[in-house]
mmCIF file of C-alpha atoms in Angstrom:
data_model
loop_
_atom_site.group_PDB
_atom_site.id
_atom_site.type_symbol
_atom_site.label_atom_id
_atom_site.label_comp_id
_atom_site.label_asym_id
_atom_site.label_seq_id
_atom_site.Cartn_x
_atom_site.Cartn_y
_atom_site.Cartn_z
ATOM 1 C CA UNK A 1244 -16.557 97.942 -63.325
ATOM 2 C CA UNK A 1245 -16.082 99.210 -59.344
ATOM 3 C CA UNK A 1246 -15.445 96.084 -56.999
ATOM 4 C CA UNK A 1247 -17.832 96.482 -53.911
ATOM 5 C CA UNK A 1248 -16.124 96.578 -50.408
ATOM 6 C CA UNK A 1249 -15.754 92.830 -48.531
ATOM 7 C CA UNK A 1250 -19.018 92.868 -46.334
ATOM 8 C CA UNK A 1251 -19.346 93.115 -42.658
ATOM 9 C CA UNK A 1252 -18.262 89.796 -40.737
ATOM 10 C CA UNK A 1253 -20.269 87.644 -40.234
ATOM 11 C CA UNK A 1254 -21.567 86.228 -36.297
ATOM 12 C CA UNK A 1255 -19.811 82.531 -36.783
ATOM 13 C CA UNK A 1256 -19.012 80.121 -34.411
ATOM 14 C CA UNK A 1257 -15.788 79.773 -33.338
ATOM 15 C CA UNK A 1258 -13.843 76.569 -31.676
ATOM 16 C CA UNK A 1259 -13.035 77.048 -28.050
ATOM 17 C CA UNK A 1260 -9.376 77.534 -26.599
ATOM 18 C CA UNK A 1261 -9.839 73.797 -25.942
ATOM 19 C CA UNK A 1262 -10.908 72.462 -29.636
ATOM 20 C CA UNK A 1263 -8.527 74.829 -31.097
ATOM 21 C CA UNK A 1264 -5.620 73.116 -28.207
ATOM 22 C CA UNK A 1265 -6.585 69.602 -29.706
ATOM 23 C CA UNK A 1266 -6.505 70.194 -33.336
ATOM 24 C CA UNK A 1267 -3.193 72.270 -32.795
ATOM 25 C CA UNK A 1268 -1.477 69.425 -31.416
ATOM 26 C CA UNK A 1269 -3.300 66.927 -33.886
ATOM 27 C CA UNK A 1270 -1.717 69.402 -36.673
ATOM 28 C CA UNK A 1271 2.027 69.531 -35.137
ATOM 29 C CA UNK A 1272 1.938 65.441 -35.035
ATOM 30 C CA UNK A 1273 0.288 65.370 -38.791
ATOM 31 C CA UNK A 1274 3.097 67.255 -39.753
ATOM 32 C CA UNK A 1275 6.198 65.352 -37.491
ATOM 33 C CA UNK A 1276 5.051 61.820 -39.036
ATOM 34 C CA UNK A 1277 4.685 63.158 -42.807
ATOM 35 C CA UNK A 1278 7.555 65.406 -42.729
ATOM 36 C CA UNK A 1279 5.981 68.561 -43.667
ATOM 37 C CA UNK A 1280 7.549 71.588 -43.444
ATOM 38 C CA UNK A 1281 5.484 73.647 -42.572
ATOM 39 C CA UNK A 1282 1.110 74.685 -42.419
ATOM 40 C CA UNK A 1283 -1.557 77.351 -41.966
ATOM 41 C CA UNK A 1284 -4.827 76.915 -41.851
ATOM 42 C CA UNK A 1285 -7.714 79.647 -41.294
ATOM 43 C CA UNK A 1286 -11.065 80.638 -41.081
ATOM 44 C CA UNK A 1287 -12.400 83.863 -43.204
ATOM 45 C CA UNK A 1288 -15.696 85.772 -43.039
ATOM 46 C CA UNK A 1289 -17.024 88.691 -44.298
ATOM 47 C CA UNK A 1290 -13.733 89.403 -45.988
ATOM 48 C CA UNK A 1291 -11.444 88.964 -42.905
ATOM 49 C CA UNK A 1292 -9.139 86.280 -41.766
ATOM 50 C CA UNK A 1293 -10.887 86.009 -38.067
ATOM 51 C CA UNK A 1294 -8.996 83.112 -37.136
ATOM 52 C CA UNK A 1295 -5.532 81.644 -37.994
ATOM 53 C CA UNK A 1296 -3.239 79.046 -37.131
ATOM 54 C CA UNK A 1297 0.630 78.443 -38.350
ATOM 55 C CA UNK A 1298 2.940 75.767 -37.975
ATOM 56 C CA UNK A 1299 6.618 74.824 -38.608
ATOM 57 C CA UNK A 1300 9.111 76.396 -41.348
ATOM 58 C CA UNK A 1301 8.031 78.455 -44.160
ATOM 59 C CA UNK A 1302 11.729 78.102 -45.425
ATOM 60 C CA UNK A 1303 13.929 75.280 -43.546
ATOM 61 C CA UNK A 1304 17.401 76.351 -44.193
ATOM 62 C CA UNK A 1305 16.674 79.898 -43.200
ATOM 63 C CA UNK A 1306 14.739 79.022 -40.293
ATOM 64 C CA UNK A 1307 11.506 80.728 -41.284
ATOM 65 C CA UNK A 1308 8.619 80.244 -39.650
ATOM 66 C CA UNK A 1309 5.138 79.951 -40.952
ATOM 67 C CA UNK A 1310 3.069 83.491 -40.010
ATOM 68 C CA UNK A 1311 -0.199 84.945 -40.977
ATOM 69 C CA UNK A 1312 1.401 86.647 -43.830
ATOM 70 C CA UNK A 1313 3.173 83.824 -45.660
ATOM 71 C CA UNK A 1314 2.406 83.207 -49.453
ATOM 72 C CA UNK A 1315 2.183 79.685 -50.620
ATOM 73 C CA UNK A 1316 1.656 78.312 -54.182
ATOM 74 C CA UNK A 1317 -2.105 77.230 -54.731
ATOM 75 C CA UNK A 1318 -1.750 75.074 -57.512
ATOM 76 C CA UNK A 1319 -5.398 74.451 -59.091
ATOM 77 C CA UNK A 1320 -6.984 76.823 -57.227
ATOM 78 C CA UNK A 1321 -5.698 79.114 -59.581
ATOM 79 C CA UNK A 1322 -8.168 78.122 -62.475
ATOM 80 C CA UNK A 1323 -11.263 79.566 -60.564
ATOM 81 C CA UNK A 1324 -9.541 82.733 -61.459
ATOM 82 C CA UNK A 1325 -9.428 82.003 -64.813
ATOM 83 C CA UNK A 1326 -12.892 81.356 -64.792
ATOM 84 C CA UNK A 1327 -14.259 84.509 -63.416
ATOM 85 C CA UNK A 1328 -12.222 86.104 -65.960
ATOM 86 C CA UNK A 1329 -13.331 84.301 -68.924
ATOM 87 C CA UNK A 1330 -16.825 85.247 -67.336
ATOM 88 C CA UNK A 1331 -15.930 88.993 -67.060
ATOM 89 C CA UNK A 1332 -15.064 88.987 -70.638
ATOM 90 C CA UNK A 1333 -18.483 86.884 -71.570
ATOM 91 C CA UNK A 1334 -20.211 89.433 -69.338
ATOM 92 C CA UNK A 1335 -18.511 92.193 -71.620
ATOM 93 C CA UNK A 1336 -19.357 90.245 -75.263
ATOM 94 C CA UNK A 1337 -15.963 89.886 -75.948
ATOM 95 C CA UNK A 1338 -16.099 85.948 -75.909
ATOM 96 C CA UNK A 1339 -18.676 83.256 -75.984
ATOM 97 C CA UNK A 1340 -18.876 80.237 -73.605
ATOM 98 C CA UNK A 1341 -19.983 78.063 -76.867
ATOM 99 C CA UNK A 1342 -17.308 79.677 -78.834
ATOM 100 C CA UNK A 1343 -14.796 76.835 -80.616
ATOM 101 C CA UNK A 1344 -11.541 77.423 -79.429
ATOM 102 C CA UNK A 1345 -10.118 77.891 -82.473
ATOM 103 C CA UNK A 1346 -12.084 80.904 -82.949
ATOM 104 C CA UNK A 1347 -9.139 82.438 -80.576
ATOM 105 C CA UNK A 1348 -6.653 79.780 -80.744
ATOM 106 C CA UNK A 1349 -6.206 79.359 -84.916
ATOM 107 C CA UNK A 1350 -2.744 77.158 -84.139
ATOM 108 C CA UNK A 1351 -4.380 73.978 -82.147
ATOM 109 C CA UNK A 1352 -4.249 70.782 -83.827
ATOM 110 C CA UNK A 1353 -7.393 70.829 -85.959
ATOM 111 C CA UNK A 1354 -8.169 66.867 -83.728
ATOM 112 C CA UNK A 1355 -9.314 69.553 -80.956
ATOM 113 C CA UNK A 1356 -11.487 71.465 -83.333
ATOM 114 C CA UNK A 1357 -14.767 71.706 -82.030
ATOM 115 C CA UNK A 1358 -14.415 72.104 -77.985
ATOM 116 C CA UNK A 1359 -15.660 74.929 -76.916
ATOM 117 C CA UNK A 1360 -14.788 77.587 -74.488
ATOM 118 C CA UNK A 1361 -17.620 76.247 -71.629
ATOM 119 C CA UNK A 1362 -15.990 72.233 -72.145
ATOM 120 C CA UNK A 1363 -12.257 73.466 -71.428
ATOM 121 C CA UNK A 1364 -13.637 75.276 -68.061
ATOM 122 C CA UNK A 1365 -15.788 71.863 -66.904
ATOM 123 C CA UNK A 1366 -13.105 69.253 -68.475
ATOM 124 C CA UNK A 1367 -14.907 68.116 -71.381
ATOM 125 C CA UNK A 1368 -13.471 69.206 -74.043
ATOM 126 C CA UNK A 1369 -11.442 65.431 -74.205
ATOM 127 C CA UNK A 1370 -8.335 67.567 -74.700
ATOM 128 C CA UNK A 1371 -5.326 64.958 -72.903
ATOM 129 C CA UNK A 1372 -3.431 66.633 -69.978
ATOM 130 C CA UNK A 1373 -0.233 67.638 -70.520
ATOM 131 C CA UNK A 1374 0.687 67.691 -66.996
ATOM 132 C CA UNK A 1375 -0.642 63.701 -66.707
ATOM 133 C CA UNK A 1376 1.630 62.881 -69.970
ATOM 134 C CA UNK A 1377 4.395 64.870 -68.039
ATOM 135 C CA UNK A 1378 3.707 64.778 -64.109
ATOM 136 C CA UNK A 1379 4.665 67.542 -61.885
ATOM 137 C CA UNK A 1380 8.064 67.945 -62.874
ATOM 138 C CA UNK A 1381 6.846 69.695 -66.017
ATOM 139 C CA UNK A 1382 6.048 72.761 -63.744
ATOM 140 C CA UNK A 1383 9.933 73.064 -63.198
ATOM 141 C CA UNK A 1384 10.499 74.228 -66.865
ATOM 142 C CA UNK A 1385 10.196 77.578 -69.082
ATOM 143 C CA UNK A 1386 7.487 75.741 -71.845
ATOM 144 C CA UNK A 1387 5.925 77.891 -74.248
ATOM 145 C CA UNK A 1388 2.466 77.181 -74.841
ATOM 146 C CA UNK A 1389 3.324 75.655 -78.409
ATOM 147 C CA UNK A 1390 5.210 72.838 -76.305
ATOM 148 C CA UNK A 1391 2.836 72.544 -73.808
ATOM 149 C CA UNK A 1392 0.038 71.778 -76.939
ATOM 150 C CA UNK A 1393 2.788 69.494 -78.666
ATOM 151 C CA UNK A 1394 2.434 67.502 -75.116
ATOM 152 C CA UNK A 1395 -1.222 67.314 -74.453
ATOM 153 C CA UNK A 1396 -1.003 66.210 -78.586
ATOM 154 C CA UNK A 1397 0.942 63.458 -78.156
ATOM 155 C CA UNK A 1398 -1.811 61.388 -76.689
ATOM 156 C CA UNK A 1399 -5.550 61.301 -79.081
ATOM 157 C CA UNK A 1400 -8.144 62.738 -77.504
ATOM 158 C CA UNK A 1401 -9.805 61.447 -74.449
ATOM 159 C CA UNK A 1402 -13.405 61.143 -76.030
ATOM 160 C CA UNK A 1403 -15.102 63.628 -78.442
ATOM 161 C CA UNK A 1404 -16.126 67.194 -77.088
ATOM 162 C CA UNK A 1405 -18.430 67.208 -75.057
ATOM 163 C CA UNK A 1406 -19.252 63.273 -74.677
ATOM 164 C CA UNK A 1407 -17.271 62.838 -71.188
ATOM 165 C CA UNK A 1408 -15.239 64.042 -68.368
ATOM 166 C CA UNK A 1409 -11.330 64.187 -67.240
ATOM 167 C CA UNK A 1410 -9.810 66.415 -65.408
ATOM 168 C CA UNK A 1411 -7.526 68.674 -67.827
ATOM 169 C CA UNK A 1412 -4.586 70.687 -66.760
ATOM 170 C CA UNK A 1413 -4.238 71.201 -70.707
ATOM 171 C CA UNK A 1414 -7.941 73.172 -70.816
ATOM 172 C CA UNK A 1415 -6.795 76.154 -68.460
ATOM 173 C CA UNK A 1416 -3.478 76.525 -70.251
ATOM 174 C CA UNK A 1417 -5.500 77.078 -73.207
ATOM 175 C CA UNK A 1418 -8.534 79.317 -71.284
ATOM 176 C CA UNK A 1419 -5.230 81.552 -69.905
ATOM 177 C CA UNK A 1420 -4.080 81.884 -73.497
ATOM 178 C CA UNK A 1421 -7.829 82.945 -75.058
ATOM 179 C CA UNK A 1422 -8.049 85.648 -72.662
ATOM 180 C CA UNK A 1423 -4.702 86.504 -73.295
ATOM 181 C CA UNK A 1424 -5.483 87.338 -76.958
ATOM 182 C CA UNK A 1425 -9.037 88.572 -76.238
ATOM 183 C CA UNK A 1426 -7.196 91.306 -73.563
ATOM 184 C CA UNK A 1427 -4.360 91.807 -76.027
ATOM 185 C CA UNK A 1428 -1.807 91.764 -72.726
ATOM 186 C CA UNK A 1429 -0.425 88.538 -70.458
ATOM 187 C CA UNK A 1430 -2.516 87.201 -68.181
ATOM 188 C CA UNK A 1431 -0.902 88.226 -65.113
ATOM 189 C CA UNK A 1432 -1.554 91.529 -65.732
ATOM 190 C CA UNK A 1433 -5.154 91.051 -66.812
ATOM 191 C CA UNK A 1434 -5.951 89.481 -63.265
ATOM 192 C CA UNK A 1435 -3.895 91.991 -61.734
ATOM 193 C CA UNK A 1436 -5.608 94.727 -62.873
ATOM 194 C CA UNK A 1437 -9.313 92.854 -63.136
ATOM 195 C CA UNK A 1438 -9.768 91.727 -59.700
ATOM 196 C CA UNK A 1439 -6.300 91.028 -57.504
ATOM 197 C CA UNK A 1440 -5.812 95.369 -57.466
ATOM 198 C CA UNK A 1441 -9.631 96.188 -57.052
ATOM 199 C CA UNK A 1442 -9.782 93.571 -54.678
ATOM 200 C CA UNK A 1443 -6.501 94.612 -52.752
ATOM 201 C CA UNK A 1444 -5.188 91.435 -52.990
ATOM 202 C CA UNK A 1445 -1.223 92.695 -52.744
ATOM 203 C CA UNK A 1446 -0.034 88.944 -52.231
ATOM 204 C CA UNK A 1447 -1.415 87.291 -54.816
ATOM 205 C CA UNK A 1448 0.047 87.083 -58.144
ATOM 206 C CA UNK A 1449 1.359 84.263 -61.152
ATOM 207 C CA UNK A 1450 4.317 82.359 -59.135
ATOM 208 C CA UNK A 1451 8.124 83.367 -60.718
ATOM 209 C CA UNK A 1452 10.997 81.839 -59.518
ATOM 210 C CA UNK A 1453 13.148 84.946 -60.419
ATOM 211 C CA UNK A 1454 10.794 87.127 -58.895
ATOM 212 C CA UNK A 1455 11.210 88.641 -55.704
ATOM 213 C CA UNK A 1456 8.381 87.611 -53.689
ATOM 214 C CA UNK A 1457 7.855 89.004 -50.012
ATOM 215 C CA UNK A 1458 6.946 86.084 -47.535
ATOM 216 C CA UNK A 1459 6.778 83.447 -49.818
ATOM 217 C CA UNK A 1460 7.387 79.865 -48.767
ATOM 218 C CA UNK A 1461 9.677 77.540 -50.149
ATOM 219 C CA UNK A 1462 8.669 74.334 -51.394
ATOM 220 C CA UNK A 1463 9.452 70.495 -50.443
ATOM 221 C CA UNK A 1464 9.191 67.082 -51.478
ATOM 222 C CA UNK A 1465 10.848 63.938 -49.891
ATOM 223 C CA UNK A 1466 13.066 61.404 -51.749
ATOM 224 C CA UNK A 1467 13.209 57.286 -51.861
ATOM 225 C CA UNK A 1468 14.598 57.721 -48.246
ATOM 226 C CA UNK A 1469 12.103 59.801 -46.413
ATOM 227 C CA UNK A 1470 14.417 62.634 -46.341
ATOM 228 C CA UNK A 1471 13.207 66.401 -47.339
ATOM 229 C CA UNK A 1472 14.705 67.827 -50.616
ATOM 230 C CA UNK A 1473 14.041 71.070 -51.997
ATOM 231 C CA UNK A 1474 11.480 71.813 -55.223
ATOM 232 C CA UNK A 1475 12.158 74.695 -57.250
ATOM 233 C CA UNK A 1476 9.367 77.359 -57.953
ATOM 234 C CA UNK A 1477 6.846 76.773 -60.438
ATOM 235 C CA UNK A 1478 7.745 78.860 -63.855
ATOM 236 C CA UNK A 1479 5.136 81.211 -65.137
ATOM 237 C CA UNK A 1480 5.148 79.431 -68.556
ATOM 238 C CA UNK A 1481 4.545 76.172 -67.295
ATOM 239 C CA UNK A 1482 1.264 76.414 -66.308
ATOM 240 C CA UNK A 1483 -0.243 79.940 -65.896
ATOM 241 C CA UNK A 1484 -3.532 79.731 -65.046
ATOM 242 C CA UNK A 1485 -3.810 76.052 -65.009
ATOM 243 C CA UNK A 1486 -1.912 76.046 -61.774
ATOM 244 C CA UNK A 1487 0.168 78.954 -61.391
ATOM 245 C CA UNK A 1488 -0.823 81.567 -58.956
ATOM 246 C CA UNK A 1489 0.280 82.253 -55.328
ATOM 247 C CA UNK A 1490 -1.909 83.525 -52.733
ATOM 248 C CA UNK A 1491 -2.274 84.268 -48.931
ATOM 249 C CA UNK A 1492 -4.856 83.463 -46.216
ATOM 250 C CA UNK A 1493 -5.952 86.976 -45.909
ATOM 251 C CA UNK A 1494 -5.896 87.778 -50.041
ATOM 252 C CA UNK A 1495 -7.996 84.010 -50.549
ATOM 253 C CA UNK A 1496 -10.794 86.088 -47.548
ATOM 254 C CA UNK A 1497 -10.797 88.674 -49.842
ATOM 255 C CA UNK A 1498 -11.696 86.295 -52.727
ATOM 256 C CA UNK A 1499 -14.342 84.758 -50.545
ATOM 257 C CA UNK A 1500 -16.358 88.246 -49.756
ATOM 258 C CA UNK A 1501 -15.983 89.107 -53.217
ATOM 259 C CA UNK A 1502 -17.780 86.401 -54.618
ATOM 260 C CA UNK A 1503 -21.050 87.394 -52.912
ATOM 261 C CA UNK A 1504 -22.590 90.114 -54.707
ATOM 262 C CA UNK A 1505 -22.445 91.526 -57.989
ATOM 263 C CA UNK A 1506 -18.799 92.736 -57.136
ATOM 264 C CA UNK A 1507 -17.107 90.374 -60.095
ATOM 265 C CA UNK A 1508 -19.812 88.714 -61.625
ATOM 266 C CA UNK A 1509 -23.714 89.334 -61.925
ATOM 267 C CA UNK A 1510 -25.986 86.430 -60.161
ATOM 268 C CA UNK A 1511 -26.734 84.812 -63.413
ATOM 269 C CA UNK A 1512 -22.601 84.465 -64.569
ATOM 270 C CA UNK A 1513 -22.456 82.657 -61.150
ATOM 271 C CA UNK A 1514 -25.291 80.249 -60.874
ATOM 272 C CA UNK A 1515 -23.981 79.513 -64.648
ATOM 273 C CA UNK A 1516 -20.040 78.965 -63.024
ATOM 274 C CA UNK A 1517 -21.547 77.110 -60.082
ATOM 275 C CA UNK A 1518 -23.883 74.536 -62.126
ATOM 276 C CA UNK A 1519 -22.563 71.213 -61.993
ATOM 277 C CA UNK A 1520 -21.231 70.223 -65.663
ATOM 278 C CA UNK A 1521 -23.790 67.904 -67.789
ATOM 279 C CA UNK A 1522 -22.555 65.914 -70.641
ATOM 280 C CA UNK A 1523 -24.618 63.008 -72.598
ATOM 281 C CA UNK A 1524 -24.315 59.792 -71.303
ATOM 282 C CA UNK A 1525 -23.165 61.273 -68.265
ATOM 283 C CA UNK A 1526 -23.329 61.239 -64.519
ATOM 284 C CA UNK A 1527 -22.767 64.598 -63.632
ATOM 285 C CA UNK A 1528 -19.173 64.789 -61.519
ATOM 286 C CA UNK A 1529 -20.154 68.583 -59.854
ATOM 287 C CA UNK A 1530 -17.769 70.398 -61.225
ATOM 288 C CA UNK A 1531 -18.401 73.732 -62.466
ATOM 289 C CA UNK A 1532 -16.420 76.295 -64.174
ATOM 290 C CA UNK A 1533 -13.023 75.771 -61.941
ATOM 291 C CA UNK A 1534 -14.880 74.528 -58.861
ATOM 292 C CA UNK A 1535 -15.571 71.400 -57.081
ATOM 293 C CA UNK A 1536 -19.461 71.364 -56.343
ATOM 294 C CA UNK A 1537 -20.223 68.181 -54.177
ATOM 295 C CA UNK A 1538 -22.173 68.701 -50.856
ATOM 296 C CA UNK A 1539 -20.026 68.328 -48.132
ATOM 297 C CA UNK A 1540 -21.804 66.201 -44.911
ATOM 298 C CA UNK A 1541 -24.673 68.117 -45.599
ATOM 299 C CA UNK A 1542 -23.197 71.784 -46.568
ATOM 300 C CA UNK A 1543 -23.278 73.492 -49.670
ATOM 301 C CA UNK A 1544 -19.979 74.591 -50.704
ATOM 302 C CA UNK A 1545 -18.035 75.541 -53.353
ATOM 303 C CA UNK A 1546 -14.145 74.345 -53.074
ATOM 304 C CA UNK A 1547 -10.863 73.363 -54.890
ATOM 305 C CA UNK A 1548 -7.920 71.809 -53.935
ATOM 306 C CA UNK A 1549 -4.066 72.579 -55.105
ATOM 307 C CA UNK A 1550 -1.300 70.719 -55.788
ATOM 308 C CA UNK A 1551 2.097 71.632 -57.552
ATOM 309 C CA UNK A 1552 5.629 70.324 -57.293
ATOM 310 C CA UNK A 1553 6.147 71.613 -53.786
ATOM 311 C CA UNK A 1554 3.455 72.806 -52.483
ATOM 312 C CA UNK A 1555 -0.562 71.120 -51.218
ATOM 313 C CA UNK A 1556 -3.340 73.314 -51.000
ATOM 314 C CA UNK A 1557 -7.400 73.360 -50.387
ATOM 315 C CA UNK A 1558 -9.940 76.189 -50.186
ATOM 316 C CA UNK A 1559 -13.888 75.754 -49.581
ATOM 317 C CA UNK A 1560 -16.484 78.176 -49.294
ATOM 318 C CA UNK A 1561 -19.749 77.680 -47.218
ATOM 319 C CA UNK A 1562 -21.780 80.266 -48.421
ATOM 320 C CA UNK A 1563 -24.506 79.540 -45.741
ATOM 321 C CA UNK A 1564 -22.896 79.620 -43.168
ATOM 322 C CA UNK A 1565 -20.881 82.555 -44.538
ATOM 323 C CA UNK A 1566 -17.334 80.808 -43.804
ATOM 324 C CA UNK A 1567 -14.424 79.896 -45.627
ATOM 325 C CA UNK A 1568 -11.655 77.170 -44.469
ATOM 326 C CA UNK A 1569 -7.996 77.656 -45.609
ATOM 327 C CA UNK A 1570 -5.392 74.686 -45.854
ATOM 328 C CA UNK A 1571 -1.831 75.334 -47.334
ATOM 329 C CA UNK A 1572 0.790 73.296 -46.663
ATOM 330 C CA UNK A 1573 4.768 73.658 -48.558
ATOM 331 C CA UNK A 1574 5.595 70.300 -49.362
ATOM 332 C CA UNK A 1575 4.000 68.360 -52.824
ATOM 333 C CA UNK A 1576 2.274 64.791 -52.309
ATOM 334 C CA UNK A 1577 1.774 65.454 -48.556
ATOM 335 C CA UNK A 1578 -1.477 63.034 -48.213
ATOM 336 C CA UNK A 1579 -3.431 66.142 -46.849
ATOM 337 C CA UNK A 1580 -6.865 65.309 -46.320
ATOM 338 C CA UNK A 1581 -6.601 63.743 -42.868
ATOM 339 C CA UNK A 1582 -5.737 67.352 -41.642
ATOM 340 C CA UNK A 1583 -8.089 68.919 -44.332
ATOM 341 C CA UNK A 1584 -11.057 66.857 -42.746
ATOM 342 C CA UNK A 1585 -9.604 67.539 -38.573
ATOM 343 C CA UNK A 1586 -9.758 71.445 -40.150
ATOM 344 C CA UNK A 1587 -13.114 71.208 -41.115
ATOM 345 C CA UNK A 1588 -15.028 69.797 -38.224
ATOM 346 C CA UNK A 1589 -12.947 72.280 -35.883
ATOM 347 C CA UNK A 1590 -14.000 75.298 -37.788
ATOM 348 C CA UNK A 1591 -17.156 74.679 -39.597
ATOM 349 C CA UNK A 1592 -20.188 74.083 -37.359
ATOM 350 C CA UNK A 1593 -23.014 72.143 -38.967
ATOM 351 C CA UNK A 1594 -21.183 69.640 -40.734
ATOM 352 C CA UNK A 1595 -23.089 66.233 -40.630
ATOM 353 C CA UNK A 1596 -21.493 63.577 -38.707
ATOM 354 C CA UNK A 1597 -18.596 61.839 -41.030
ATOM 355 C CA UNK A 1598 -19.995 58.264 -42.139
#
């Protein structure tokens, strides 16, 4: 299927020099008192990063700074990929939403029997995840995905299919491997030639520390002392579409414009992606299929945030208002919202006053 062209940009409102002269310097003292590294954070319409605004190192010991062009990890903004792919392929016929998993997965352990393809993209399959069981550091290792189900099976299951909801790192893992075997190729290269080529998005890819990766950022944490410490890459095999992808600012605009339209997915796949999950007994927890639903001070929007061993992330959509914010930041457990929220009522207009 032919990917329409981003649309025209949208009319927005835009901060003035003096908004955009107060957040800046409420960003460069965020930053000084948590010992972060280094930040962007932008605005997209219509397709087009229209405005942008970097901060401190992309890579410390080199001296690197931040730019328009730098590539951070996105940690679980990765799985709304995942979902629009699993969509494609339901689209296609090639795979069912109600399918049980081990329809395309034969080898699970026959305890997660039963959860189906729609539960492992809104977390309620009650599959345990493996990266809770293992924190973070398991993103630093080459795993394949029989040790990554020997993990997330070392705990019983959460609740029965479809009876609850927690948050499952374990669920993408397994949604990357079914389309995997429905494709017949890895999944890299299925969203590389689905919708990162058609969409030219030339920086964004499945992260590798081997790989040779123009502009990307290096990760940090800090140790018992405060001080900053390096985090390797996240490995492929660790996560892949749980967590694994890297992106820039102008590929995630790209993203944005696409998702308006019938260029990926048809109005009905969406409202179906975009419905907040129901389960019995339930209180629904808007969440869709990879996205975070809630209203936000009165907006609609559809968002995510990231978070991998060196790296915090955040991306929201307001479709009315046609905008898009984008936070990245390269350093893991960074306590990001207070500059998330500053971001927000800078570049959004219309938000409701915060309570």
């Amino acid at each position: 299927m032919a990917l329409a062209a981003p649309r025209a940009i949208a009319q927005i409102d835009r901060p003035t020099p003096d908004e955009l002269a107060a957040f800046d310097a409420f960003a460069d003292s965020f930053l000084t008192e948590r010992t972060i590294p280094g930040a962007l954070v932008a605005l997209a319409s219509g397709g087009e990063v229209v405005l942008t605004r970097t901060y401190g190192l992309a890579d410390v010991e080199l001296a690197v700074p931040v730019s328009d062009s730098t590539v951070f990890e996105i940690g679980s903004i990765s799985k709304q990929f995942v979902a629009v792919a699993v969509m494609r392929l339901v689209e296609e016929g090639a795979l069912g939403l109600d399918d049980p998993i081990q329809q395309h997965l034969p080898e699970i352990p026959s305890e997660w029997y039963g959860a189906t393809v729609r539960q492992l993209l809104t977390h309620t399959s009650g599959i345990p995840d493996y990266e809770e069981i293992r924190s973070y550091d398991v993103y630093r290792f080459r795993l394949t995905p029989e040790e990554i189900i020997q993990i997330a099976h070392s705990r019983p299951m959460d609740f029965p299919p479809g009876t609850g909801w927690y948050y499952s790192n374990t669920g993408y893992v397994l949604l990357s491997r079914i389309v995997e075997r429905v494709e017949g190729q890895p999944l890299g290269r299925v969203l590389a030639t689905r919708i990162f080529g058609p969409l030219g998005m030339t920086q964004t890819r499945l992260a590798d520390p081997e790989a040779i990766i123009p502009h990307r950022a290096s990760g940090y944490w800090v140790d018992r002392t405060g001080a900053l410490i390096n985090r390797p890459p996240t490995e492929t095999s660790s996560t892949l579409g749980a967590g694994g992808l890297l992106s820039s600012a102008r590929d995630l605009a790209r993203w944005d414009a696409a998702l308006d339209g019938a260029a990926l997915l048809s109005e009905a796949s969406k409202a179906e992606m975009w419905a907040p999950v129901a389960a019995p007994g339930l209180e629904a927890p808007e969440y869709g299929f990879g996205w975070e639903l809630a209203p936000y001070r009165g907006l609609r929007t559809h968002r995510h945030s990231g978070q991998v061993a060196g790296f915090t992330a955040y991306f929201a959509r307001f479709p009315d208002q046609d905008a898009a914010v984008i936070v990245f930041l390269n350093r893991y457990q960074a306590q990001s919202w207070p500059l998330i929220e500053r971001a927000l009522d800078t570049l959004v207009p219309g938000l409701d006053p915060p309570e």
